[in-house]
Short mmCIF file of C-alpha atoms and ligand atoms in Angstrom, two decimals:
data_model
loop_
_atom_site.label_atom_id
_atom_site.label_comp_id
_atom_site.label_asym_id
_atom_site.label_seq_id
_atom_site.Cartn_x
_atom_site.Cartn_y
_atom_site.Cartn_z
CA MET A 117 144.45 108.97 72.58
CA ALA A 118 143.60 106.29 75.03
CA PHE A 119 142.13 109.05 77.37
CA SER A 120 139.87 110.51 74.67
CA TRP A 121 138.74 107.11 73.51
CA GLN A 122 137.71 106.57 77.04
CA SER A 123 136.00 109.84 77.41
CA THR A 124 134.01 109.30 74.17
CA LYS A 125 132.84 105.81 75.76
CA ILE A 126 132.02 107.81 78.89
CA VAL A 127 129.95 110.14 76.94
CA GLN A 128 128.16 107.34 74.98
CA LEU A 129 127.37 105.71 78.28
CA LEU A 130 126.13 108.88 79.95
CA VAL A 131 123.92 109.41 76.66
CA LEU A 132 122.51 105.62 76.84
CA LEU A 133 122.08 106.08 80.86
CA SER A 134 120.09 109.40 80.13
CA ILE A 135 117.87 107.75 77.53
CA PHE A 136 117.15 105.13 80.03
CA ILE A 137 116.33 106.94 82.76
CA ASN A 138 113.95 109.19 80.52
CA SER A 139 112.30 105.82 79.49
CA ALA A 140 111.85 104.97 83.15
CA ASN A 141 109.86 108.07 83.90
CA ALA A 142 106.35 108.44 82.61
CA ASN A 143 105.27 111.35 80.31
CA PHE A 144 102.56 113.47 81.22
CA ASN A 145 101.41 113.78 77.70
CA ASN A 146 100.80 109.85 77.79
CA ASP A 147 100.03 109.09 81.13
CA VAL A 148 97.52 111.73 82.56
CA ASP A 149 94.15 113.59 81.74
CA ILE A 150 93.82 117.08 82.70
CA THR A 151 90.48 117.17 84.59
CA PHE A 152 89.81 120.55 85.41
CA GLY A 153 90.91 124.15 85.46
CA ASP A 154 90.21 125.53 82.12
CA GLY A 155 93.74 126.04 80.65
CA ARG A 156 95.08 126.41 84.52
CA ALA A 157 96.85 123.12 84.29
CA LYS A 158 99.58 122.93 81.60
CA ILE A 159 102.01 120.09 80.47
CA LEU A 160 105.06 121.65 79.58
CA ASN A 161 108.65 120.47 78.05
CA ASN A 162 107.50 117.75 76.08
CA GLY A 163 105.59 116.14 78.93
CA GLU A 164 108.43 116.33 81.40
CA LEU A 165 106.91 119.04 83.65
CA LEU A 166 103.27 119.93 84.71
CA THR A 167 102.23 122.87 86.38
CA LEU A 168 98.65 123.63 88.31
CA THR A 169 97.67 126.93 88.88
CA LEU A 170 94.83 128.52 91.25
CA ASP A 171 92.99 131.81 91.04
CA HIS A 172 89.88 133.43 92.77
CA SER A 173 87.83 131.76 89.89
CA SER A 174 89.14 128.32 90.17
CA GLY A 175 91.76 125.67 90.72
CA SER A 176 93.23 122.63 88.40
CA GLY A 177 93.83 119.36 88.50
CA PHE A 178 94.71 116.08 86.54
CA GLN A 179 94.39 112.23 87.01
CA THR A 180 96.11 109.25 85.27
CA LYS A 181 94.95 107.46 82.67
CA ASN A 182 95.93 104.08 84.37
CA GLN A 183 94.31 102.82 87.44
CA TYR A 184 96.46 100.59 89.63
CA LEU A 185 95.89 97.90 92.12
CA PHE A 186 99.01 97.87 94.23
CA GLY A 187 102.32 99.94 93.22
CA LYS A 188 105.02 102.07 94.14
CA ILE A 189 104.02 105.53 93.07
CA ASP A 190 106.63 108.56 92.90
CA MET A 191 106.03 112.20 92.06
CA GLN A 192 108.41 115.02 92.66
CA LEU A 193 106.61 118.35 93.45
CA LYS A 194 107.40 121.86 93.94
CA LEU A 195 104.87 123.58 96.16
CA VAL A 196 103.16 126.99 96.04
CA ALA A 197 105.83 129.40 97.16
CA GLY A 198 105.43 132.55 99.25
CA ASN A 199 102.22 133.05 101.12
CA SER A 200 100.43 129.95 100.09
CA ALA A 201 97.87 130.10 103.05
CA GLY A 202 94.56 128.65 102.35
CA THR A 203 95.88 126.73 99.36
CA VAL A 204 95.78 122.76 99.35
CA THR A 205 97.92 120.75 96.80
CA ALA A 206 96.53 117.36 96.96
CA TYR A 207 98.42 114.36 95.59
CA TYR A 208 96.55 110.89 96.15
CA LEU A 209 95.16 107.59 95.04
CA SER A 210 91.61 106.88 94.87
CA SER A 211 89.18 104.46 93.90
CA THR A 212 85.44 105.52 92.81
CA GLY A 213 81.94 104.47 94.19
CA PRO A 214 80.30 104.93 97.77
CA THR A 215 82.85 102.51 99.39
CA TRP A 216 85.89 103.89 97.81
CA ASP A 217 89.46 103.55 99.11
CA GLU A 218 91.94 106.27 99.20
CA ILE A 219 95.42 106.99 100.02
CA ASP A 220 96.32 110.96 100.77
CA PHE A 221 98.95 113.27 100.57
CA GLU A 222 97.83 116.65 100.90
CA PHE A 223 99.92 119.93 101.36
CA LEU A 224 98.33 122.53 103.41
CA GLY A 225 99.88 125.98 102.43
CA ASN A 226 100.88 128.66 105.06
CA LEU A 227 102.14 132.17 105.47
CA SER A 228 105.65 132.79 104.13
CA GLY A 229 108.11 131.55 106.61
CA ASP A 230 105.70 129.34 108.33
CA PRO A 231 105.78 125.61 107.69
CA TYR A 232 103.57 123.65 105.35
CA THR A 233 101.74 120.92 106.86
CA LEU A 234 101.78 117.71 105.18
CA HIS A 235 98.51 115.93 105.72
CA THR A 236 98.28 112.04 105.28
CA ASN A 237 95.09 109.92 105.50
CA VAL A 238 94.05 106.22 104.50
CA PHE A 239 90.34 105.42 103.52
CA SER A 240 89.04 101.83 103.24
CA GLN A 241 85.74 101.08 101.96
CA GLY A 242 84.65 104.66 102.32
CA LYS A 243 85.92 104.97 105.91
CA GLY A 244 88.99 107.51 106.69
CA GLY A 245 89.47 109.37 109.73
CA ARG A 246 93.16 108.22 110.05
CA GLU A 247 94.71 111.54 109.67
CA GLN A 248 98.71 112.11 110.56
CA GLN A 249 100.29 115.52 110.02
CA PHE A 250 103.73 116.43 109.56
CA HIS A 251 105.96 119.28 109.06
CA LEU A 252 108.86 119.00 106.76
CA TRP A 253 112.69 119.00 107.53
CA PHE A 254 113.10 121.42 104.27
CA ASP A 255 111.48 124.20 102.40
CA PRO A 256 109.40 122.05 100.05
CA THR A 257 108.67 125.34 97.83
CA ALA A 258 112.40 125.87 97.28
CA ASP A 259 112.86 122.74 95.09
CA PHE A 260 111.43 119.54 93.86
CA HIS A 261 111.21 116.74 96.27
CA THR A 262 109.94 113.13 95.98
CA TYR A 263 106.64 111.98 97.46
CA SER A 264 106.17 108.36 97.40
CA ILE A 265 103.34 105.96 98.27
CA LEU A 266 104.25 102.23 98.34
CA TRP A 267 101.02 100.18 98.45
CA ASN A 268 101.26 96.39 98.71
CA PRO A 269 98.76 93.80 100.23
CA GLN A 270 100.49 94.19 103.51
CA ARG A 271 101.11 97.79 103.90
CA ILE A 272 101.02 101.13 102.85
CA ILE A 273 104.20 103.30 103.31
CA PHE A 274 104.21 107.16 102.62
CA SER A 275 107.64 108.60 102.00
CA VAL A 276 109.39 111.89 101.66
CA ASP A 277 112.67 111.63 99.59
CA GLY A 278 113.10 107.90 100.50
CA THR A 279 112.53 108.54 104.05
CA PRO A 280 109.37 106.67 105.39
CA ILE A 281 107.13 108.96 107.29
CA ARG A 282 103.99 106.91 107.96
CA GLU A 283 103.32 103.22 107.80
CA PHE A 284 99.66 101.99 107.73
CA LYS A 285 99.92 98.19 108.10
CA ASN A 286 96.94 95.82 106.90
CA ALA A 287 95.04 95.41 110.04
CA GLU A 288 92.62 93.02 108.58
CA SER A 289 93.42 90.68 111.29
CA VAL A 290 91.59 93.09 113.95
CA GLY A 291 88.93 93.66 111.70
CA VAL A 292 90.00 96.75 109.76
CA ALA A 293 89.18 96.71 106.09
CA PHE A 294 92.39 97.25 103.95
CA PRO A 295 92.43 98.70 100.55
CA LYS A 296 93.14 95.30 98.18
CA ASN A 297 90.18 95.09 95.82
CA GLN A 298 89.54 98.35 94.06
CA PRO A 299 91.93 99.66 91.56
CA MET A 300 92.79 103.52 92.11
CA LYS A 301 93.86 106.18 89.89
CA MET A 302 96.56 108.90 91.11
CA TYR A 303 94.88 112.25 91.21
CA SER A 304 96.29 115.56 91.97
CA SER A 305 94.76 119.10 92.23
CA LEU A 306 95.47 122.79 93.45
CA TRP A 307 92.54 124.17 95.01
CA ASP A 308 91.18 126.67 97.70
CA ALA A 309 90.41 125.60 101.02
CA GLU A 310 90.95 128.76 103.06
CA ASP A 311 88.02 127.65 105.45
CA TRP A 312 90.17 125.03 107.02
CA ALA A 313 93.54 124.50 105.65
CA THR A 314 95.91 127.08 107.48
CA ARG A 315 95.41 126.91 111.33
CA GLY A 316 92.34 125.52 111.03
CA GLY A 317 90.91 128.31 108.86
CA LEU A 318 91.97 131.17 110.79
CA ILE A 319 94.33 132.41 108.08
CA LYS A 320 92.43 133.16 104.78
CA THR A 321 93.98 132.87 101.23
CA ASP A 322 95.48 136.22 100.09
CA TRP A 323 94.07 136.60 96.47
CA SER A 324 96.48 139.62 95.76
CA GLN A 325 99.03 136.83 95.61
CA ALA A 326 97.23 134.70 92.73
CA PRO A 327 97.94 133.04 90.56
CA PHE A 328 99.24 130.22 92.93
CA SER A 329 101.26 127.37 91.04
CA ALA A 330 102.71 124.24 92.02
CA SER A 331 104.90 122.28 89.78
CA TYR A 332 105.09 118.12 88.95
CA ARG A 333 107.88 116.26 87.41
CA ASN A 334 109.22 112.67 87.21
CA PHE A 335 105.92 110.73 87.91
CA ASN A 336 106.87 107.13 88.03
CA ALA A 337 104.13 104.11 88.60
CA ASN A 338 106.13 100.88 89.34
CA ALA A 339 102.44 99.28 89.68
CA CYS A 340 100.13 96.65 88.64
CA ILE A 341 98.00 98.23 85.94
CA VAL A 342 94.25 97.18 85.81
CA SER A 343 92.45 97.59 82.36
CA SER A 344 88.81 98.35 81.88
CA SER A 345 88.05 94.49 81.89
CA GLY A 346 89.63 94.16 85.21
CA ALA A 347 92.77 92.12 84.32
CA SER A 348 96.02 93.07 86.21
CA SER A 349 99.39 93.34 84.36
CA CYS A 350 100.79 91.71 87.50
CA SER A 351 98.93 88.31 86.67
CA SER A 352 100.72 87.96 83.43
CA ASN A 353 104.55 87.02 83.27
CA SER A 354 105.58 90.49 82.49
CA ALA A 355 105.31 91.67 86.35
CA ASN A 356 107.09 88.66 87.87
CA SER A 357 110.29 90.82 87.99
CA SER A 358 108.60 93.34 90.17
CA ASN A 359 107.30 90.50 92.54
CA ASP A 360 110.37 90.29 94.67
CA SER A 361 110.67 94.06 95.11
CA TRP A 362 107.62 96.51 96.19
CA LEU A 363 105.09 93.85 96.11
CA ASN A 364 106.63 92.30 99.27
CA GLU A 365 108.38 95.18 100.39
CA ALA A 366 108.58 96.10 104.11
CA LEU A 367 110.57 98.63 106.10
CA ASP A 368 113.96 97.37 107.26
CA ALA A 369 115.40 98.28 110.54
CA THR A 370 117.34 101.27 109.27
CA SER A 371 114.13 102.48 107.56
CA GLU A 372 112.06 101.85 110.82
CA GLU A 373 114.50 104.11 112.78
CA LYS A 374 114.36 107.00 110.21
CA MET A 375 110.77 106.78 110.37
CA ARG A 376 110.72 107.03 114.05
CA TRP A 377 112.96 110.09 113.76
CA VAL A 378 110.53 111.98 111.52
CA GLN A 379 107.67 110.94 113.86
CA LYS A 380 109.38 112.11 116.93
CA ASN A 381 110.29 115.45 115.45
CA TYR A 382 108.08 116.33 112.71
CA MET A 383 104.91 114.89 113.31
CA VAL A 384 102.33 117.44 114.42
CA TYR A 385 99.06 115.33 114.59
CA ASN A 386 98.30 111.67 115.21
CA TYR A 387 94.72 110.42 115.33
CA CYS A 388 96.25 107.50 117.29
CA THR A 389 97.04 109.66 120.16
CA ASP A 390 94.13 112.14 120.17
CA SER A 391 92.44 110.97 123.36
CA LYS A 392 90.08 113.92 123.21
CA ARG A 393 88.64 112.59 119.83
CA PHE A 394 88.41 109.00 121.09
CA PRO A 395 87.40 109.03 124.54
CA GLN A 396 86.13 105.21 124.11
CA GLY A 397 89.43 104.13 122.93
CA TYR A 398 91.44 104.22 119.80
CA PRO A 399 90.63 102.71 116.45
CA PRO A 400 91.83 98.89 116.21
CA GLU A 401 94.55 99.39 113.68
CA CYS A 402 96.20 102.13 115.94
CA ALA A 403 97.54 98.86 118.33
CA ILE A 404 99.40 97.43 115.36
CA ASN A 405 100.68 100.32 113.63
C1 NAG B 582 101.21 127.11 109.71
O1 NAG B 582 102.32 127.67 110.65
C2 NAG B 582 101.80 127.67 111.98
C3 NAG B 582 102.77 128.42 112.89
O2 NAG B 582 104.08 127.90 112.67
C4 NAG B 582 101.95 125.99 112.40
O3 NAG B 582 101.23 125.93 113.72
C5 NAG B 582 100.75 125.36 111.42
O4 NAG B 582 101.11 123.97 111.77
C6 NAG B 582 101.33 125.61 110.04
N1 NAG B 582 100.59 124.76 109.14
C7 NAG B 582 99.32 125.05 108.82
C8 NAG B 582 98.72 124.40 107.72
O5 NAG B 582 98.36 125.78 109.53
C1 NAG B 583 105.95 84.20 85.75
O1 NAG B 583 105.22 83.26 86.91
C2 NAG B 583 104.69 82.31 86.25
C3 NAG B 583 103.87 81.56 87.42
O2 NAG B 583 104.65 81.83 88.41
C4 NAG B 583 105.58 81.42 85.63
O3 NAG B 583 104.99 80.49 84.91
C5 NAG B 583 106.53 82.28 84.55
O4 NAG B 583 107.25 81.27 83.83
C6 NAG B 583 106.87 83.34 84.97
N1 NAG B 583 107.55 84.44 83.83
C7 NAG B 583 108.75 84.85 83.97
C8 NAG B 583 109.06 85.86 82.79
O5 NAG B 583 109.56 84.75 85.00
C1 NAG B 584 105.65 86.55 94.60
O1 NAG B 584 106.69 85.28 94.92
C2 NAG B 584 106.24 84.90 96.31
C3 NAG B 584 107.54 83.88 96.64
O2 NAG B 584 108.80 84.18 95.66
C4 NAG B 584 105.01 83.93 96.21
O3 NAG B 584 105.08 83.33 97.48
C5 NAG B 584 103.89 84.97 96.04
O4 NAG B 584 102.87 84.54 95.76
C6 NAG B 584 104.29 85.83 94.75
N1 NAG B 584 103.46 87.06 94.67
C7 NAG B 584 102.61 87.33 93.69
C8 NAG B 584 101.57 88.61 93.59
O5 NAG B 584 102.91 86.70 92.50
#
């Protein structure tokens, strides 16, 4: 008797918990607009799943309705499986205008069995050229994995399944602009970049494999939302609770160590060590990152 009462309680608790978890994650129907692809982007399962496809005529994409000025953005992605050479799945934050800011994750496809390249970049006031690239320690096409951008006034941290892979620190002290004034939306797209994506464009897209498809779920934006009038949700009382967490978050010693491990074993390109590209010396932020 006591046992069954307890299990009923446990079931009730689990149901409550799952409602809580669901409400914590966004719903694609409410949170994003499909921007292109003429039916190639689809929102499924009552907003829980989004799929993008690419064929020879077009790719597809979406963007958030909200714009953010600082936040912690998480998305689970399952990338194009099989021969994905030539395809690029982009997932990034960007503002608009000629001096835009941008924080990029781009997944460059590859031949079956060859590793995807995760390309990252940071633009501030229209200037990018800060590429770091990684291979992954798992097959990103076999299952969903979480890719996160933490963006606060002090730093940008790129993470994969909670493991930081790159930190871009605010380097205003050495004269490098930092994205901190222009609200950004989250964008994602699946498109063809056979000219450069795979082994520098050597391997082209195999269109006999089309349509290519990537899937998204569990988008979560713990972020300061900026309204069209320019007001931030973080200047109001409701955001105080987030102040002590991501808005001031930094890497602790354990996370630093994990990031070093990834960079040592999986980084395949770092602009800050590309001496051919920067014969006159590396960009100033390289000294502090
Ligand atoms: C594709 O595989 C090759 C061979 O392993 C690797 O050098 C390259 O970095 C991989 N990624 C891309 C996008 O070319
Ligand atoms: C939020 O912060 C403001 C100013 O620091 C304070 O006046 C207000 O009471 C706080 N609200 C909550 C809900 O903590
Ligand atoms: C967050 O809280 C700290 C102290 O607790 C304060 O110094 C800082 O200004 C706050 N930041 C924002 C954006 O409210």
